[in-house]
Coordinates of C-alpha atoms in Angstrom, one line a residue:
M1 CA 85.0 158.5 88.2
Y2 CA 88.8 158.8 88.0
L3 CA 90.6 157.8 91.2
P4 CA 94.2 158.8 92.3
I5 CA 96.8 156.1 92.2
Y6 CA 98.7 155.4 95.4
I7 CA 102.4 155.2 94.8
Y8 CA 105.4 153.4 96.3
G9 CA 105.7 154.2 100.0
S10 CA 101.9 154.2 100.6
E11 CA 101.0 151.9 103.5
V12 CA 97.9 150.4 101.6
L13 CA 100.2 148.9 99.0
R14 CA 101.9 146.7 101.7
K15 CA 98.8 145.4 103.4
K16 CA 97.1 142.0 102.7
S17 CA 93.7 142.9 101.2
A18 CA 90.4 141.7 102.7
E19 CA 88.1 139.3 100.9
V20 CA 85.0 141.0 99.5
D21 CA 81.5 139.9 100.5
V22 CA 79.7 140.8 97.3
E23 CA 76.3 140.8 99.1
K24 CA 77.4 143.4 101.7
E25 CA 79.9 145.5 99.9
E26 CA 78.1 148.7 98.9
G27 CA 78.9 150.4 95.6
L28 CA 81.0 147.5 94.3
Q29 CA 79.9 147.7 90.7
Q30 CA 80.6 151.4 90.6
F31 CA 84.0 151.0 92.3
M32 CA 85.0 148.4 89.7
K33 CA 84.0 150.8 86.9
D34 CA 86.0 153.6 88.6
M35 CA 89.0 151.3 88.8
Y36 CA 88.7 150.5 85.1
V37 CA 88.4 154.2 84.1
T38 CA 91.4 154.9 86.4
M39 CA 93.5 152.1 84.8
K40 CA 92.7 153.3 81.3
H41 CA 93.4 156.9 82.2
G42 CA 96.9 155.9 83.4
N43 CA 97.5 153.8 80.3
G44 CA 97.7 150.7 82.4
I45 CA 96.6 147.2 81.6
G46 CA 95.8 146.1 85.1
L47 CA 94.9 147.7 88.4
A48 CA 94.4 146.3 91.9
A49 CA 92.1 147.9 94.5
P50 CA 95.1 148.7 96.9
Q51 CA 96.5 150.9 94.1
V52 CA 93.5 153.2 94.5
G53 CA 93.5 153.1 98.3
K54 CA 91.1 150.2 99.0
S55 CA 92.5 147.1 100.8
L56 CA 90.0 144.8 99.0
R57 CA 90.7 141.7 96.9
I58 CA 89.6 143.2 93.5
V59 CA 91.5 143.4 90.3
V60 CA 90.6 144.8 86.9
I61 CA 92.6 143.9 83.7
D62 CA 92.3 144.9 80.1
A63 CA 95.3 143.7 78.2
D64 CA 93.7 143.9 74.7
D65 CA 96.1 146.7 73.7
M66 CA 98.9 144.2 74.0
K67 CA 97.4 141.7 71.5
D68 CA 99.8 142.7 68.6
D69 CA 102.8 141.5 70.7
F70 CA 101.0 138.9 72.8
P71 CA 98.0 137.4 70.8
E72 CA 96.6 135.7 74.0
C73 CA 95.8 139.2 75.3
G74 CA 93.3 139.8 72.5
G75 CA 90.0 140.4 74.3
F76 CA 91.5 139.7 77.7
K77 CA 89.4 142.0 79.8
R78 CA 88.7 140.8 83.4
F79 CA 87.1 141.9 86.6
M80 CA 88.3 139.6 89.4
I81 CA 86.8 139.5 92.8
N82 CA 88.6 137.4 95.5
P83 CA 91.0 135.8 93.0
V84 CA 93.1 132.9 94.1
I85 CA 95.9 131.2 92.1
T86 CA 95.2 127.4 92.6
E87 CA 98.0 126.1 90.4
K88 CA 101.3 127.4 89.1
S89 CA 103.6 125.7 86.6
D90 CA 107.2 125.0 87.5
K91 CA 108.3 126.6 84.3
K92 CA 109.3 130.2 84.7
V93 CA 109.5 133.1 82.3
T94 CA 111.3 136.4 82.8
L95 CA 110.0 139.6 81.2
S96 CA 110.2 143.4 82.0
E97 CA 107.4 144.8 84.1
G98 CA 106.3 148.2 85.2
C99 CA 103.5 149.5 87.5
L100 CA 101.3 152.5 87.9
S101 CA 102.2 152.6 91.6
V102 CA 105.9 152.6 90.8
P103 CA 105.9 155.1 87.9
K104 CA 108.6 155.1 85.2
L105 CA 110.5 152.2 86.7
Y106 CA 110.9 148.8 84.9
A107 CA 112.7 145.6 85.8
D108 CA 112.9 142.0 84.7
V109 CA 110.7 139.8 86.8
E110 CA 110.5 136.0 86.8
R111 CA 107.0 134.5 87.1
A112 CA 105.3 131.2 86.5
A113 CA 104.6 130.5 82.8
E114 CA 101.1 129.2 83.5
I115 CA 98.6 129.5 86.3
T116 CA 95.1 128.5 87.1
V117 CA 93.1 131.2 88.9
E118 CA 89.6 131.1 90.5
Y119 CA 87.5 134.2 91.1
L120 CA 84.1 135.8 90.9
N121 CA 83.6 137.9 87.8
E122 CA 81.7 141.3 87.6
K123 CA 78.4 139.4 87.6
Y124 CA 79.5 137.6 90.8
E125 CA 79.7 134.3 88.9
P126 CA 82.5 131.8 89.8
V127 CA 85.2 131.4 87.2
K128 CA 88.1 129.0 86.9
E129 CA 90.6 129.9 84.2
H130 CA 93.9 128.5 83.0
L131 CA 96.2 131.3 81.8
K132 CA 99.5 131.4 80.0
G133 CA 101.7 133.9 78.3
F134 CA 101.4 137.6 79.0
A135 CA 97.8 137.4 80.3
C136 CA 99.2 135.0 82.9
R137 CA 102.0 137.5 83.8
V138 CA 99.6 140.5 84.1
T139 CA 97.3 138.5 86.4
Q140 CA 100.1 137.4 88.7
H141 CA 101.4 141.0 88.9
E142 CA 98.0 142.3 89.9
L143 CA 97.3 139.5 92.4
D144 CA 100.6 140.2 94.0
H145 CA 99.2 143.6 95.0
L146 CA 96.4 141.9 96.9
D147 CA 99.0 140.4 99.2
G148 CA 101.1 143.6 99.7
H149 CA 103.8 142.7 97.1
L150 CA 105.1 144.9 94.3
F151 CA 107.1 143.8 91.3
I152 CA 110.2 145.3 92.7
D153 CA 110.1 142.8 95.5
R154 CA 110.8 140.1 92.9
V155 CA 113.9 141.6 91.4
S156 CA 117.5 140.6 92.3
P157 CA 119.1 142.3 95.3
I158 CA 121.6 143.9 93.0
R159 CA 118.9 145.3 90.7
K160 CA 117.0 146.6 93.7
K161 CA 120.1 148.4 95.0
L162 CA 120.5 150.0 91.5
M163 CA 116.8 151.2 91.7
H164 CA 117.2 152.6 95.2
S165 CA 117.5 156.3 94.4
K166 CA 114.6 156.2 91.9
L167 CA 112.5 154.4 94.5
K168 CA 113.4 157.1 97.1
N169 CA 112.3 159.8 94.6
I170 CA 109.0 158.0 94.0
E171 CA 108.5 157.6 97.7
A172 CA 109.0 161.3 98.2
G173 CA 106.6 162.1 95.4
R174 CA 109.3 163.4 93.1
V175 CA 108.0 161.8 90.0
S176 CA 106.0 163.2 87.1
T177 CA 103.0 161.2 85.7
D178 CA 100.1 161.8 83.4
Y179 CA 97.7 160.6 86.1
K180 CA 96.9 161.8 89.7
I181 CA 99.1 160.2 92.3
V182 CA 98.9 160.2 96.1
K183 CA 101.1 158.8 98.9
K184 CA 99.6 158.0 102.3

């Protein structure tokens, strides 16, 4: 099922998400499938549960479409439950980012070049994974959502000031998308 995307200004995007108890959370498999369908419908490569109105520590990623520009993204499809970054490199990389919850707005964001992340996969198996390149960036971007952060929080104050009117329009729902959006 396709879910609406919560946009900038929605309270759920600013909350720290709750850990998931995979034994008690009903409908978890279906919810992750719905997240995946929603992400693909919006032409996204990653989606966090808060973006569809659930304050849960769940992320879905499918960056395979980016493999021509970023070979490390080939086959990079992940379902992450309760992900935690356990290590970050000191080396930083700056690239442009966008977000389904902040439609049609892009900005350069500095992030760690490499991370180690631990999570439960869609089979509830523990995974420890070292990531670099664009796969690392996408993962960091999505995990930020779980702590109530958006990519625009990581831009320079001058850049954020330049984005102010566009952010106000998004917050007011004055933005056109190819996917259903909601603000609450």
